[in-house]
Coordinates of C-alpha atoms and ligand atoms in Angstrom, one line a residue:
X13 CA 35.4 89.4 -13.1
X14 CA 37.6 92.2 -11.8
X15 CA 41.4 91.6 -11.8
X16 CA 41.3 92.7 -8.2
X17 CA 39.2 89.7 -7.2
X18 CA 41.6 87.4 -9.0
X19 CA 44.6 88.9 -7.4
X20 CA 43.1 88.7 -4.0
X21 CA 42.4 85.0 -4.5
X22 CA 46.1 84.6 -5.6
X23 CA 47.0 86.3 -2.3
X24 CA 44.9 83.8 -0.3
X25 CA 46.0 80.7 -2.3
X26 CA 49.7 81.6 -2.0
X27 CA 49.4 81.5 1.9
X28 CA 48.2 77.9 2.0
X29 CA 49.5 74.6 0.9
X30 CA 46.9 72.1 1.5
X31 CA 45.2 70.8 -1.5
X32 CA 41.7 70.7 0.1
X33 CA 41.9 74.3 1.0
X34 CA 43.2 75.4 -2.3
X35 CA 40.4 73.5 -4.0
X36 CA 37.8 75.2 -2.0
X37 CA 39.3 78.7 -2.6
X38 CA 39.4 77.8 -6.4
X39 CA 35.9 76.7 -6.4
X40 CA 34.8 80.0 -4.9
X41 CA 36.8 81.7 -7.5
X42 CA 35.5 79.8 -10.4
X43 CA 31.8 79.5 -9.4
X44 CA 30.7 83.1 -10.4
X45 CA 32.7 83.2 -13.6
X46 CA 31.0 83.8 -17.1
X47 CA 32.3 81.8 -19.8
X48 CA 34.5 84.5 -21.2
X49 CA 36.3 84.8 -17.8
X50 CA 37.0 81.1 -17.7
X51 CA 40.1 80.7 -19.8
X52 CA 41.9 83.7 -18.6
X53 CA 41.4 82.8 -15.0
X54 CA 42.4 79.2 -15.4
X55 CA 45.5 79.8 -17.5
X56 CA 46.6 82.7 -15.3
X57 CA 46.3 80.7 -12.0
X58 CA 49.0 78.4 -13.5
X59 CA 51.2 81.3 -14.5
X60 CA 50.3 80.7 -18.2
X61 CA 48.6 82.5 -21.1
X62 CA 47.7 79.6 -23.2
X63 CA 48.2 75.8 -22.6
X64 CA 51.7 75.0 -22.0
X65 CA 52.1 72.9 -25.3
X66 CA 51.5 76.1 -27.3
X67 CA 54.7 77.5 -25.9
X68 CA 53.4 81.2 -25.7
X69 CA 55.9 83.1 -23.7
X70 CA 55.7 86.6 -22.4
X71 CA 59.4 87.6 -23.0
X72 CA 59.4 89.9 -20.1
X73 CA 62.6 89.5 -18.1
X74 CA 63.7 91.2 -14.7
X75 CA 65.1 94.2 -16.3
X76 CA 62.1 95.0 -18.6
X77 CA 59.5 94.7 -15.8
X78 CA 61.7 96.8 -13.5
X79 CA 61.8 99.5 -16.1
X80 CA 58.1 99.3 -16.4
X81 CA 57.7 99.6 -12.7
X82 CA 60.0 102.7 -12.8
X83 CA 57.9 104.3 -15.5
X84 CA 54.6 103.5 -13.6
X85 CA 55.7 104.9 -10.3
X86 CA 58.1 107.6 -11.3
X87 CA 60.9 106.0 -9.2
X88 CA 64.5 105.5 -10.2
X89 CA 65.4 102.1 -11.6
X90 CA 68.4 102.0 -9.3
X91 CA 66.5 102.5 -6.1
X92 CA 64.0 99.9 -7.3
X93 CA 66.8 97.5 -8.0
X94 CA 68.2 97.9 -4.5
X95 CA 64.9 97.2 -3.0
X96 CA 64.4 94.1 -5.1
X97 CA 67.8 92.8 -4.1
X98 CA 66.9 93.4 -0.4
X99 CA 63.5 91.8 -0.6
X100 CA 64.2 89.1 -3.1
X101 CA 60.8 89.5 -4.8
X102 CA 59.9 92.2 -7.2
X103 CA 56.2 91.5 -6.7
X104 CA 56.5 92.5 -3.1
X105 CA 58.5 95.6 -4.0
X106 CA 55.7 96.6 -6.5
X107 CA 53.1 96.3 -3.9
X108 CA 55.1 98.1 -1.2
X109 CA 55.9 101.0 -3.6
X110 CA 52.4 101.3 -4.6
X111 CA 51.2 101.2 -1.0
X112 CA 53.5 104.1 -0.2
X113 CA 51.9 106.1 -3.1
X114 CA 48.5 104.9 -1.9
X115 CA 46.5 108.0 -3.0
X116 CA 47.4 107.5 -6.6
X117 CA 47.1 103.8 -6.8
X118 CA 43.7 102.7 -6.1
X119 CA 42.4 99.8 -8.2
X120 CA 40.9 101.1 -11.4
X121 CA 38.6 98.2 -11.7
X122 CA 40.7 96.4 -14.5
X123 CA 38.7 93.4 -15.7
X124 CA 40.5 90.0 -15.9
X125 CA 39.7 89.8 -19.5
X126 CA 41.4 93.1 -20.0
X127 CA 44.6 92.2 -18.2
X128 CA 44.6 89.0 -20.1
X129 CA 44.2 90.5 -23.5
X130 CA 47.0 93.1 -22.7
X131 CA 49.3 90.2 -21.6
X132 CA 48.7 88.2 -24.7
X133 CA 49.4 91.4 -26.8
X134 CA 52.7 91.7 -24.9
X135 CA 53.6 88.1 -25.6
X136 CA 52.8 88.5 -29.3
X137 CA 54.8 91.7 -29.7
X138 CA 58.1 90.9 -31.4
X139 CA 60.7 92.5 -33.7
X140 CA 62.2 95.9 -33.7
X141 CA 61.1 98.3 -31.0
X142 CA 59.3 95.5 -29.2
X143 CA 61.0 96.0 -25.8
X144 CA 59.9 99.6 -25.6
X145 CA 56.3 98.7 -26.5
X146 CA 56.4 95.8 -23.9
X147 CA 57.5 98.3 -21.2
X148 CA 54.8 100.6 -22.2
X149 CA 52.2 98.0 -22.1
X150 CA 53.1 96.8 -18.8
X151 CA 53.6 100.4 -17.2
X152 CA 50.2 101.3 -18.4
X153 CA 48.6 98.3 -16.6
X154 CA 50.8 98.8 -13.4
X155 CA 49.7 102.4 -13.2
X156 CA 46.0 101.3 -12.9
X157 CA 46.6 98.6 -10.3
X158 CA 46.3 98.6 -6.5
X159 CA 49.2 97.1 -4.5
X160 CA 47.9 93.5 -4.3
X161 CA 47.1 93.5 -8.1
X162 CA 50.6 94.9 -8.9
X163 CA 52.2 92.2 -6.6
X164 CA 50.6 89.3 -8.6
X165 CA 50.8 91.0 -11.9
X166 CA 54.5 91.4 -11.5
X167 CA 55.1 87.9 -10.4
X168 CA 53.0 86.6 -13.3
X169 CA 55.2 88.7 -15.7
X170 CA 58.4 87.3 -14.3
X171 CA 57.0 83.7 -14.4
X172 CA 57.1 83.5 -10.7
X173 CA 53.5 83.5 -9.7
X174 CA 54.1 79.9 -8.2
X175 CA 50.8 79.4 -6.4
X176 CA 51.2 75.7 -6.3
X177 CA 47.9 75.3 -8.1
X178 CA 48.3 72.0 -9.9
X179 CA 46.1 71.0 -13.0
X180 CA 44.6 68.2 -11.0
X181 CA 43.4 70.5 -8.3
X182 CA 41.9 72.7 -10.9
X183 CA 39.9 69.7 -12.3
X184 CA 38.8 68.9 -8.6
X185 CA 37.5 72.5 -8.4
X186 CA 35.7 72.3 -11.7
X187 CA 34.0 69.1 -10.6
X188 CA 33.0 70.8 -7.3
X189 CA 31.5 73.6 -9.3
X190 CA 30.0 72.0 -12.2
X191 CA 29.6 68.4 -11.0
X192 CA 26.1 68.6 -9.8
X193 CA 24.9 66.0 -7.3
X194 CA 27.8 63.6 -8.0
X195 CA 31.1 65.6 -8.1
X196 CA 33.1 62.3 -7.8
X197 CA 31.7 60.9 -11.0
X198 CA 32.0 64.4 -12.6
X199 CA 35.7 64.4 -11.6
X200 CA 36.3 61.2 -13.6
X201 CA 34.5 62.5 -16.6
X202 CA 36.2 65.9 -16.6
X203 CA 39.6 64.2 -16.3
X204 CA 38.8 61.9 -19.2
X205 CA 37.9 64.9 -21.3
X206 CA 41.0 66.8 -20.1
X207 CA 43.3 63.7 -21.1
X208 CA 42.0 64.0 -24.7
X209 CA 42.2 67.8 -24.7
X210 CA 44.7 69.0 -22.2
X211 CA 43.5 72.7 -22.6
X212 CA 41.9 73.8 -19.3
X213 CA 40.6 76.9 -21.0
X214 CA 38.6 74.8 -23.3
X215 CA 37.3 72.3 -20.8
X216 CA 36.3 75.1 -18.5
X217 CA 34.6 77.0 -21.1
X218 CA 32.6 73.9 -22.3
X219 CA 31.6 73.3 -18.6
X220 CA 30.6 76.9 -18.0
X221 CA 28.5 77.0 -21.3
X222 CA 26.9 73.7 -21.1
X223 CA 27.8 71.7 -18.0
X224 CA 29.1 68.1 -18.0
X225 CA 27.1 67.2 -21.2
X226 CA 29.0 69.7 -23.2
X227 CA 32.2 67.7 -22.6
X228 CA 31.0 65.1 -25.2
X229 CA 32.3 67.7 -27.8
X230 CA 35.8 67.1 -26.9
X231 CA 37.6 65.3 -29.7
X232 CA 41.1 64.8 -31.1
X233 CA 42.4 67.8 -32.9
X234 CA 45.6 68.3 -35.0
X235 CA 48.1 70.3 -33.1
X236 CA 46.6 69.6 -29.6
X237 CA 48.5 66.8 -27.9
X238 CA 46.7 64.0 -26.2
X239 CA 48.0 63.0 -22.5
X240 CA 50.0 59.8 -23.1
X241 CA 48.8 56.5 -21.9
X242 CA 51.3 55.0 -19.3
X243 CA 52.4 51.7 -18.2
X244 CA 52.6 49.8 -14.9
X245 CA 55.6 47.6 -14.1
X246 CA 56.0 43.9 -13.4
X247 CA 58.9 42.1 -11.9
X248 CA 58.6 38.9 -13.7
X249 CA 57.6 37.6 -17.1
X250 CA 55.2 35.1 -15.5
X251 CA 53.5 38.1 -13.8
X252 CA 52.7 39.6 -17.2
X253 CA 50.7 36.4 -18.1
X254 CA 48.9 36.5 -14.6
X255 CA 47.8 40.1 -15.4
X256 CA 47.1 39.7 -19.0
X257 CA 45.9 36.2 -19.6
X258 CA 46.9 33.5 -21.9
X259 CA 48.5 35.5 -24.7
X260 CA 49.7 39.0 -25.0
X261 CA 51.8 41.2 -27.3
X262 CA 55.3 42.1 -26.4
X263 CA 57.0 45.0 -28.2
X264 CA 60.6 46.3 -28.0
X265 CA 60.8 48.9 -25.4
X266 CA 63.0 51.5 -27.1
X267 CA 65.1 53.9 -25.0
X268 CA 64.7 57.3 -26.5
X269 CA 62.1 60.1 -26.6
X270 CA 58.4 59.5 -26.7
X271 CA 57.0 61.5 -29.6
X272 CA 53.3 62.1 -30.5
X273 CA 53.3 63.1 -34.2
X274 CA 50.4 64.9 -35.7
X275 CA 50.2 65.1 -39.5
X276 CA 47.4 67.1 -41.0
X277 CA 45.8 66.5 -44.5
X278 CA 48.3 69.1 -46.0
X279 CA 51.2 67.4 -44.5
X280 CA 51.8 69.8 -41.7
X281 CA 53.5 68.3 -38.8
X282 CA 53.8 68.8 -35.1
X283 CA 55.7 66.7 -32.6
X284 CA 54.9 66.6 -28.9
X285 CA 57.0 65.1 -26.0
X286 CA 55.7 63.0 -23.2
X287 CA 55.0 66.1 -21.1
X288 CA 53.3 67.8 -24.2
X289 CA 56.0 70.3 -25.2
X290 CA 56.2 71.1 -28.9
X291 CA 59.4 69.3 -30.2
X292 CA 58.9 70.1 -33.9
X293 CA 61.7 72.6 -34.1
X294 CA 64.2 70.4 -32.5
X295 CA 63.5 67.4 -35.0
X296 CA 63.3 68.9 -38.5
X297 CA 64.6 65.6 -40.1
X298 CA 61.6 63.7 -38.4
X299 CA 59.1 66.5 -39.4
X300 CA 60.3 66.3 -43.0
X301 CA 60.0 62.5 -43.1
X302 CA 56.5 62.2 -41.7
X303 CA 54.2 63.3 -44.4
X304 CA 55.5 60.7 -46.8
X305 CA 55.5 58.0 -44.1
X306 CA 51.6 57.4 -44.2
X307 CA 49.3 56.0 -46.8
X308 CA 46.5 58.4 -45.5
X309 CA 46.3 61.7 -43.9
X310 CA 45.6 63.1 -41.3
X311 CA 47.0 61.0 -38.6
X312 CA 48.1 61.1 -34.9
X313 CA 50.6 58.5 -34.1
X314 CA 53.0 57.7 -31.2
X315 CA 56.3 56.2 -31.3
X316 CA 59.8 56.3 -29.7
X317 CA 62.4 58.4 -31.4
X318 CA 65.7 56.7 -30.9
X319 CA 69.3 57.6 -32.0
X320 CA 70.5 55.1 -34.7
X321 CA 73.7 54.3 -36.5
X322 CA 72.8 54.9 -40.3
X323 CA 75.5 52.6 -41.4
X324 CA 74.5 49.6 -39.4
X325 CA 70.9 50.4 -38.4
X326 CA 71.9 49.6 -34.8
X327 CA 70.3 51.6 -32.0
X328 CA 72.6 54.1 -30.2
X329 CA 72.4 55.0 -26.4
X330 CA 69.7 57.4 -25.1
X331 CA 72.4 59.9 -24.1
X332 CA 73.0 60.7 -27.7
X333 CA 69.5 62.0 -28.3
X334 CA 69.6 64.2 -25.3
X335 CA 72.1 66.2 -27.2
X336 CA 69.3 67.2 -29.5
X337 CA 66.8 68.1 -26.8
X338 CA 66.2 71.8 -26.2
X339 CA 68.5 72.9 -29.0
X340 CA 67.8 76.1 -31.0
X341 CA 71.1 76.4 -32.9
X342 CA 73.3 74.0 -35.0
X343 CA 70.2 72.0 -35.7
X344 CA 71.5 70.9 -39.1
X345 CA 74.7 69.7 -37.7
X346 CA 73.0 67.8 -35.0
X347 CA 70.6 66.0 -37.5
X348 CA 73.8 64.8 -39.1
X349 CA 75.6 64.0 -36.0
X350 CA 72.8 62.3 -34.2
X351 CA 70.4 60.7 -36.8
X352 CA 67.3 59.4 -35.4
X353 CA 64.5 56.9 -36.2
X354 CA 60.9 57.0 -35.1
X355 CA 59.7 53.6 -34.1
X356 CA 55.8 53.8 -34.1
X357 CA 53.9 51.8 -31.6
X358 CA 50.2 53.4 -31.6
X359 CA 47.7 55.2 -34.0
X360 CA 45.3 57.5 -32.2
X361 CA 43.7 59.2 -35.3
X362 CA 43.3 58.1 -38.9
X363 CA 41.4 60.4 -41.2
X364 CA 38.4 61.7 -39.4
X365 CA 38.3 58.7 -37.1
X366 CA 39.5 58.7 -33.5
X367 CA 41.0 55.2 -32.7
X368 CA 41.1 55.9 -28.9
X369 CA 38.1 53.6 -28.1
X370 CA 39.5 50.8 -30.3
X371 CA 41.2 47.7 -28.7
X372 CA 45.0 47.6 -29.0
X373 CA 45.1 44.7 -31.6
X374 CA 42.9 46.8 -33.9
X375 CA 44.9 50.0 -33.5
X376 CA 48.1 48.0 -34.2
X377 CA 46.6 46.5 -37.3
X378 CA 45.5 49.9 -38.6
X379 CA 48.9 51.3 -37.7
X380 CA 50.6 48.6 -39.8
X381 CA 48.2 49.3 -42.7
X382 CA 49.0 53.0 -42.8
X383 CA 52.7 53.2 -42.2
X384 CA 55.2 53.3 -45.1
X385 CA 58.3 52.0 -43.4
X386 CA 61.6 53.6 -44.3
X387 CA 64.9 54.9 -42.9
X388 CA 63.4 57.5 -40.6
X389 CA 60.1 55.8 -39.6
X390 CA 59.7 52.2 -38.6
X391 CA 57.2 50.0 -36.8
X392 CA 58.0 48.9 -33.3
X393 CA 59.1 45.3 -33.4
X394 CA 56.6 43.0 -31.6
X395 CA 55.5 39.4 -31.2
X396 CA 52.4 37.7 -29.7
X397 CA 53.6 35.3 -27.1
X398 CA 51.8 32.7 -25.0
X399 CA 54.5 31.0 -23.0
X400 CA 57.2 32.3 -20.5
X401 CA 60.0 30.8 -22.6
X402 CA 58.8 32.7 -25.7
X403 CA 58.5 35.9 -23.8
X404 CA 62.1 35.3 -22.4
X405 CA 63.4 34.7 -25.8
X406 CA 61.8 38.0 -27.2
X407 CA 63.0 39.8 -24.1
X408 CA 66.6 38.7 -24.7
X409 CA 66.3 39.5 -28.4
X410 CA 65.2 43.1 -27.4
X411 CA 68.3 43.4 -25.1
X412 CA 70.6 42.2 -27.7
X413 CA 69.1 44.7 -30.2
X414 CA 69.9 47.6 -27.8
X415 CA 66.5 48.1 -26.1
X416 CA 66.0 48.4 -22.4
X417 CA 63.3 45.8 -22.2
X418 CA 59.8 45.1 -23.4
X419 CA 56.4 46.5 -23.2
X420 CA 53.6 44.1 -22.8
X421 CA 50.4 45.0 -24.2
X422 CA 47.0 43.5 -23.5
X423 CA 45.1 41.9 -26.4
X424 CA 41.7 42.1 -24.4
X425 CA 38.7 43.8 -25.9
X426 CA 38.9 46.5 -23.2
X427 CA 42.5 47.4 -24.3
X428 CA 41.6 50.8 -25.5
X429 CA 44.0 53.9 -25.5
X430 CA 43.6 55.3 -22.0
X431 CA 44.8 58.8 -22.4
X432 CA 46.7 60.2 -19.4
X433 CA 46.2 56.8 -17.4
X434 CA 48.7 54.5 -15.9
X435 CA 47.3 51.0 -15.9
X436 CA 48.0 47.2 -16.5
X437 CA 46.8 47.3 -20.1
X438 CA 50.5 48.2 -20.7
X439 CA 53.2 46.8 -18.6
X440 CA 57.0 47.5 -18.8
X441 CA 59.5 44.9 -18.0
X442 CA 63.1 46.0 -18.0
X443 CA 66.6 44.5 -17.6
X444 CA 67.1 46.3 -14.3
X445 CA 64.2 44.3 -12.8
X446 CA 66.6 41.4 -12.4
X447 CA 69.2 43.5 -10.4
X448 CA 69.3 45.8 -7.5
X449 CA 66.2 47.8 -6.8
X450 CA 63.9 46.7 -9.6
X451 CA 63.6 50.0 -11.5
X452 CA 65.1 53.4 -11.8
X453 CA 63.3 56.2 -9.9
X454 CA 62.7 59.7 -11.5
X455 CA 63.0 62.1 -8.7
X456 CA 62.7 66.0 -8.6
X457 CA 65.4 68.4 -7.3
X458 CA 64.0 70.4 -4.4
X459 CA 67.3 71.7 -2.8
X460 CA 71.0 71.6 -3.3
X461 CA 74.1 71.6 -1.1
X462 CA 77.3 73.4 -2.0
X463 CA 80.1 71.2 -3.2
X464 CA 83.3 70.6 -1.3
X465 CA 87.0 70.2 -2.4
X466 CA 87.2 69.8 -6.1
X467 CA 83.4 70.4 -6.5
X468 CA 83.6 73.8 -4.6
X469 CA 82.6 75.8 -7.5
X470 CA 79.3 73.9 -8.0
X471 CA 76.6 72.3 -6.0
X472 CA 77.7 69.0 -5.1
X473 CA 74.6 67.2 -3.7
X474 CA 70.9 67.4 -4.2
X475 CA 67.8 66.9 -2.1
X476 CA 65.5 64.7 -4.2
X477 CA 61.8 64.3 -3.8
X478 CA 58.9 62.1 -5.2
X479 CA 55.6 63.5 -6.3
X480 CA 52.5 63.0 -4.1
X481 CA 49.5 63.5 -6.2
X482 CA 47.1 63.3 -3.2
X483 CA 48.8 66.2 -1.5
X484 CA 49.6 67.9 -4.7
X485 CA 53.2 68.3 -3.5
X486 CA 56.6 66.7 -3.1
X487 CA 58.1 64.6 -0.3
X488 CA 61.8 63.8 0.0
X489 CA 63.4 60.5 -0.7
X490 CA 67.3 61.0 -0.5
X491 CA 70.2 63.2 -1.0
X492 CA 72.4 62.2 -3.9
X493 CA 75.8 63.3 -4.7
X494 CA 77.1 60.3 -6.6
X495 CA 77.0 59.6 -10.5
X496 CA 77.7 63.1 -11.5
X497 CA 80.4 64.1 -13.9
X498 CA 81.8 67.8 -13.9
X499 CA 79.8 68.7 -16.8
X500 CA 76.5 67.6 -15.2
X501 CA 77.4 69.5 -12.1
X502 CA 78.1 72.6 -13.9
X503 CA 74.9 72.4 -16.0
X504 CA 72.9 71.7 -12.8
X505 CA 74.4 74.6 -11.0
X506 CA 73.5 77.0 -13.7
X507 CA 70.0 75.7 -13.9
X508 CA 69.5 75.6 -10.1
X509 CA 70.7 79.2 -9.6
X510 CA 68.0 80.2 -12.1
X511 CA 65.2 78.4 -10.3
X512 CA 66.3 79.3 -6.7
X513 CA 63.6 80.6 -4.3
X514 CA 64.1 82.4 -1.0
X515 CA 62.5 79.8 1.2
X516 CA 61.2 76.3 1.3
X517 CA 58.4 76.1 -1.5
X518 CA 55.2 75.4 0.2
X519 CA 54.6 72.3 -2.0
X520 CA 57.7 70.7 -0.5
X521 CA 57.4 68.5 2.7
X522 CA 60.8 67.8 4.3
X523 CA 62.7 68.2 7.6
X524 CA 65.9 69.0 5.8
X525 CA 67.3 72.5 5.2
X526 CA 69.6 72.4 2.0
X527 CA 71.9 75.4 1.2
X528 CA 69.7 76.4 -1.6
X529 CA 65.9 75.9 -2.1
X530 CA 64.6 75.6 -5.7
X531 CA 61.3 75.5 -7.4
X532 CA 60.8 71.8 -8.1
X533 CA 61.3 71.5 -11.8
X534 CA 64.3 69.3 -12.7
X535 CA 63.9 65.6 -12.8
X536 CA 66.7 63.2 -12.5
X537 CA 66.8 59.4 -13.1
X538 CA 68.3 57.6 -10.0
X539 CA 69.2 54.1 -9.2
X540 CA 69.8 52.7 -5.8
X541 CA 70.4 49.5 -3.9
X542 CA 66.9 49.3 -2.2
X543 CA 64.1 51.4 -0.7
X544 CA 64.1 51.4 3.1
X545 CA 61.8 52.8 5.8
X546 CA 63.2 56.0 7.0
X547 CA 62.5 58.2 10.1
X548 CA 63.8 61.3 8.4
X549 CA 62.6 61.3 4.7
X550 CA 59.0 62.1 4.1
X551 CA 58.2 60.2 0.9
X552 CA 55.1 57.9 1.5
X553 CA 55.2 59.1 5.2
X554 CA 52.8 57.0 7.2
X555 CA 51.7 54.9 4.3
X556 CA 53.7 51.8 5.2
X557 CA 54.4 52.5 8.9
X558 CA 53.3 55.3 11.2
X559 CA 56.1 57.8 11.7
X560 CA 58.2 56.5 8.8
X561 CA 58.8 57.5 5.2
X562 CA 60.8 55.8 2.5
X563 CA 64.3 56.4 1.6
X564 CA 66.4 55.3 -1.4
X565 CA 69.6 53.7 -0.2
X566 CA 73.0 54.2 -1.9
X567 CA 71.4 56.6 -4.5
X568 CA 73.2 57.5 -7.7
X569 CA 72.4 59.6 -10.8
X570 CA 72.3 57.4 -13.9
X571 CA 73.4 60.3 -16.0
X572 CA 69.9 60.8 -17.5
X573 CA 68.3 64.2 -17.2
X574 CA 64.5 63.5 -17.5
X575 CA 64.0 66.5 -19.7
X576 CA 60.8 64.7 -21.0
X577 CA 59.2 64.7 -17.6
X578 CA 57.7 67.6 -15.6
X579 CA 57.8 67.5 -11.8
X580 CA 54.5 66.0 -11.6
X581 CA 55.4 63.2 -14.0
X582 CA 58.2 62.1 -11.4
X583 CA 57.9 58.7 -9.7
X584 CA 54.9 59.0 -7.4
X585 CA 54.9 58.1 -3.6
X586 CA 52.3 55.3 -4.5
X587 CA 54.7 53.8 -7.0
X588 CA 57.5 53.9 -4.5
X589 CA 55.3 51.9 -2.0
X590 CA 54.6 49.4 -4.7
X591 CA 58.3 49.1 -5.5
X592 CA 59.0 48.8 -1.6
X593 CA 56.4 46.0 -1.4
X594 CA 57.7 44.3 -4.5
X595 CA 61.2 44.1 -2.9
X596 CA 59.7 42.8 0.4
X597 CA 57.9 40.0 -1.5
X598 CA 61.1 39.1 -3.3
X599 CA 63.0 38.7 0.0
X600 CA 59.9 36.8 1.5
X601 CA 59.8 34.3 -1.4
X602 CA 63.2 33.2 -2.5
X603 CA 63.6 31.7 -5.9
X604 CA 62.8 27.9 -6.2
X605 CA 65.9 25.7 -6.5
Ligands
ATP708 P1 56.4 56.5 -17.4 O1 55.9 55.1 -17.2 O2 55.9 57.5 -16.5 O3 56.4 56.9 -18.8 P2 59.1 56.3 -17.6 O4 59.2 57.2 -18.8 O5 60.2 56.3 -16.6 O6 57.8 56.6 -17.0 P3 59.6 54.1 -19.0 O7 60.1 53.0 -18.1 O8 60.5 54.9 -19.8 O9 58.8 54.8 -18.1 O10 58.4 53.3 -19.9 C1 57.5 54.0 -20.6 C2 57.9 54.7 -21.8 O11 58.6 53.7 -22.6 C3 56.9 55.3 -22.7 O12 56.5 56.6 -22.2 C4 57.6 55.4 -24.1 O13 58.4 56.6 -24.1 C5 58.6 54.3 -23.9 N1 58.5 53.2 -25.0 C6 59.5 52.5 -25.6 N2 59.0 51.6 -26.4 C7 57.6 51.6 -26.4 C8 56.6 50.8 -26.9 N3 56.8 49.8 -27.8 N4 55.4 51.1 -26.4 C9 55.0 52.1 -25.6 N5 56.1 52.7 -25.0 C10 57.3 52.6 -25.3

């Protein structure tokens, strides 16, 4: 495929926001692709060069791309800079400049694979002289592009392609193209494969080469994270038994960071977060302890990484571990200041065998057999319970030991590890469920309001939204300005300024106009008194009552930045509807005397 066709598709996609229309444009784009074109197209649509978990970055900032544009067009950097300042988008400026020089800048028929290879090359260039060579590489490409190609290439280089193309919409399109007579069934199969191998390039290539049947080749692989299995929630312990039957397992629900640990036969370790980022560099202490923590290798195991007091063995608050997230420096000092322990709760791979299809009791048995417990690595505490009083006693013990609640796990034969799925095979039950609004809500910042008075130097309140998977977008739930200390406001202000966009992103549905629009990225944990119907907020709009959405009343920030969640992992509108209905039921059926 020619890069021009790709860029023209980007142009069309960036003008629409409806998921169905995007899907149909994507299908038209994907249908004619030969297998070699599939990975470049699918990665680049998402603004990526490789799956996100590989962490491949272009390392091309504004100044570098501007310099390359100046070289390619023969214009001065200062005049280009002025135009970018006025326009707010270097992609637009690149396109305009090239249109003005139309005679020179016809498309030279660059192939998608050619551009992709050049971009990978740029990403892999490091060390001395790398900046010059990146400028050269980019300038060479720009001098061969037409205006529309230049626009999307520049946006890509700057990490600002932002087409609003979600992974799930790409899966929809793949099902439409390769799903034969039953695209709905194909969609389920493709998502199942993607949950085990969240590499769209690989899934797309298999489909293009061998259709749906080829997906049976997808298996667990060291270094490629599995999308985590997720839990539903229940508001009462009795409800757990109604869902799961006479007996069930309860595990401590640790409040830390979810970690998927991959250890290969030679003891190489990779750690992945809930959103599949590579955490290995941030936890050298955990990495060092893991090869010795198993009887057999390779393994892929899951657990919660929790800060602990090494003297007493007691768990420390979650906030401590957030000091270790995202750190590049001072790692050694941090490992001493904030020691952590990994509490393992699942085993996905043992030797050559995938355990994903095994029921939970067998996986747990296998985990217990393979783990060598020690200071750094422990098993999640658990019990099998058959009565509500026993469950209550275990829950109270979990709270006393510093956990936020318990995780109930089904013992049924069908309790296999459902990668990437949220279901009632795992149910979380937390302390908060007995107070206020049952659970906390993880919402995404889509806009910010300037602070007043003492907060005038920062943003002081934030427009918060939930994720709506059906629309592939975000809908607002509340404005929040309570619960922030000065350090959080300063940190947020800096990050929001970096993700500012000139106008409301097409994926955001709201009637509000904040002082600053931002690309939805940052997820905050909120608590509130209750969810109520709202004529002004758009979350779950029309799902409960025509003309009304849901709003969180008296919202406040809990202090927890959900760095482990991407915007699409935020609480969904469907979950909010369930929480709203849970509240209504609670009011309707008062506790028995
Ligand atoms: P989500 O349900 O989307 O993960 P969340 O992170 O807000 O949202 P939590 O209330 O934190 O949900 O509950 C699920 C998380 O609990 C898991 O992702 C995992 O990080 C953590 N966890 C702690 N202990 C356990 C355990 N024993 N088994 C499974 N998960 C556990």
